[in-house]
């Protein structure tokens, strides 16, 4: 079964072709980073317009790379939410139109479901059940994943997501957008420990997170002071260590609470090297194994959407097929079945 996957929820246009027999056949992403950089963040209207420009050429490229034509597709999966409404509508309307024209199912997919299933595209994938730590620009969540569509929320951020905290802190330190990878790079040249930043909710006794206070703590250090290059590097290293300390402690607590031995890490912040090293070390100590998507599949892409669509079809998902569709800018993952 060949499933075309389309992702357009934010600032990446992603298209991929996943074959249930042969695996990932082609994957292409166009990032809008340069388009939004001068505004310091994503401008929704510009994002939608760029998805319109990029999507059809990307679909053509993916089909060419995979050596397929439209007639070879068995289904078209697309991100239906959560995300920017206008951006989602671009992917949804192209996907629904393609599916209608070809007479194949169109599958509306939850963006975070795509992220948390993405490690299954690796050569050595996890098996259900597992715990997933979802750390993206919009979400920080721990979920117990029993199978496709079986997602129980264990805990989440009460305010900023981890990626959002990275991005906002990067801005405070004078870095460009998107800030997460740039802040991580700055932190590599710094030494943590000098600024004594808080570890919010580390000892709250539950699996909730809070990151907005951490950003404020950085602001207090950065305001009205001429920070040297070393100060900025050390502050970045301190911030990264604080976020990672909390993520590792809560993920470890979730593994113990669920009595499972596989942890899946997904979402853009999952690309962070320091987080990966610390989670691997915690897993070694506590007897759980950590699974990550391939680095290029950590951030938004069409491959994870194609995979989620294929797994849902294989699980017997019922498809409406009436050509009517809607997108859901807000959509709790635990409401899926
Ligand atoms: O999953 P994703 O691509 O998009 C969303 O669905 O939100 O995640 C993007 C987030 C951004 O906040 C970005 O700054 C962060 O992931 N990110 C990182 C790193 N790479 C991306 N944060 C920390 N360290 C990184 N290496
Ligand atoms: Zn994402």
GROMACS .gro file of C-alpha atoms and ligand atoms in nm, residues 111 115 136-138 163-164 166-167 178-181 184 267-269 271-272 298-300, ligand 1:
model
   48
  111UNK     CA    1   0.028   1.626   1.373
  115UNK     CA    2   0.559   1.291   1.559
  136UNK     CA    3   0.791   2.042   2.000
  137UNK     CA    4   0.745   2.414   1.949
  138UNK     CA    5   0.382   2.396   2.057
  163UNK     CA    6   1.056   2.442   2.215
  164UNK     CA    7   0.872   2.770   2.272
  166UNK     CA    8   1.401   2.763   2.371
  167UNK     CA    9   1.281   3.001   2.099
  178UNK     CA   10   1.420   2.953   1.497
  179UNK     CA   11   1.605   2.989   1.822
  180UNK     CA   12   1.618   2.632   1.956
  181UNK     CA   13   1.903   2.499   1.739
  184UNK     CA   14   2.183   2.474   2.159
  267UNK     CA   15   0.928   1.659   1.814
  268UNK     CA   16   1.182   1.926   1.725
  269UNK     CA   17   1.346   1.952   2.069
  271UNK     CA   18   1.700   1.685   1.804
  272UNK     CA   19   1.882   1.841   2.101
  298UNK     CA   20   1.258   1.510   1.429
  299UNK     CA   21   1.124   1.834   1.285
  300UNK     CA   22   0.810   1.859   1.075
  338LIG     O1   23   0.829   1.959   1.602
  338LIG     P1   24   0.872   2.088   1.546
  338LIG     O2   25   0.955   2.089   1.420
  338LIG     O3   26   0.752   2.182   1.516
  338LIG     C1   27   0.639   2.184   1.596
  338LIG     O4   28   0.550   2.097   1.574
  338LIG     O5   29   0.637   2.271   1.687
  338LIG     O6   30   0.952   2.162   1.664
  338LIG     C2   31   1.009   2.288   1.646
  338LIG     C3   32   1.072   2.329   1.778
  338LIG     C4   33   1.117   2.475   1.776
  338LIG     O7   34   1.074   2.536   1.896
  338LIG     C5   35   1.269   2.462   1.770
  338LIG     O8   36   1.335   2.572   1.828
  338LIG     C6   37   1.292   2.335   1.849
  338LIG     O9   38   1.189   2.249   1.806
  338LIG     N1   39   1.424   2.274   1.820
  338LIG     C7   40   1.522   2.260   1.912
  338LIG     C8   41   1.633   2.200   1.845
  338LIG     N2   42   1.596   2.178   1.715
  338LIG     C9   43   1.469   2.224   1.701
  338LIG     N3   44   1.526   2.292   2.042
  338LIG    C10   45   1.640   2.266   2.109
  338LIG     N4   46   1.749   2.210   2.054
  338LIG    C11   47   1.750   2.175   1.923
  338LIG     N5   48   1.859   2.118   1.869
   0.00000   0.00000   0.00000
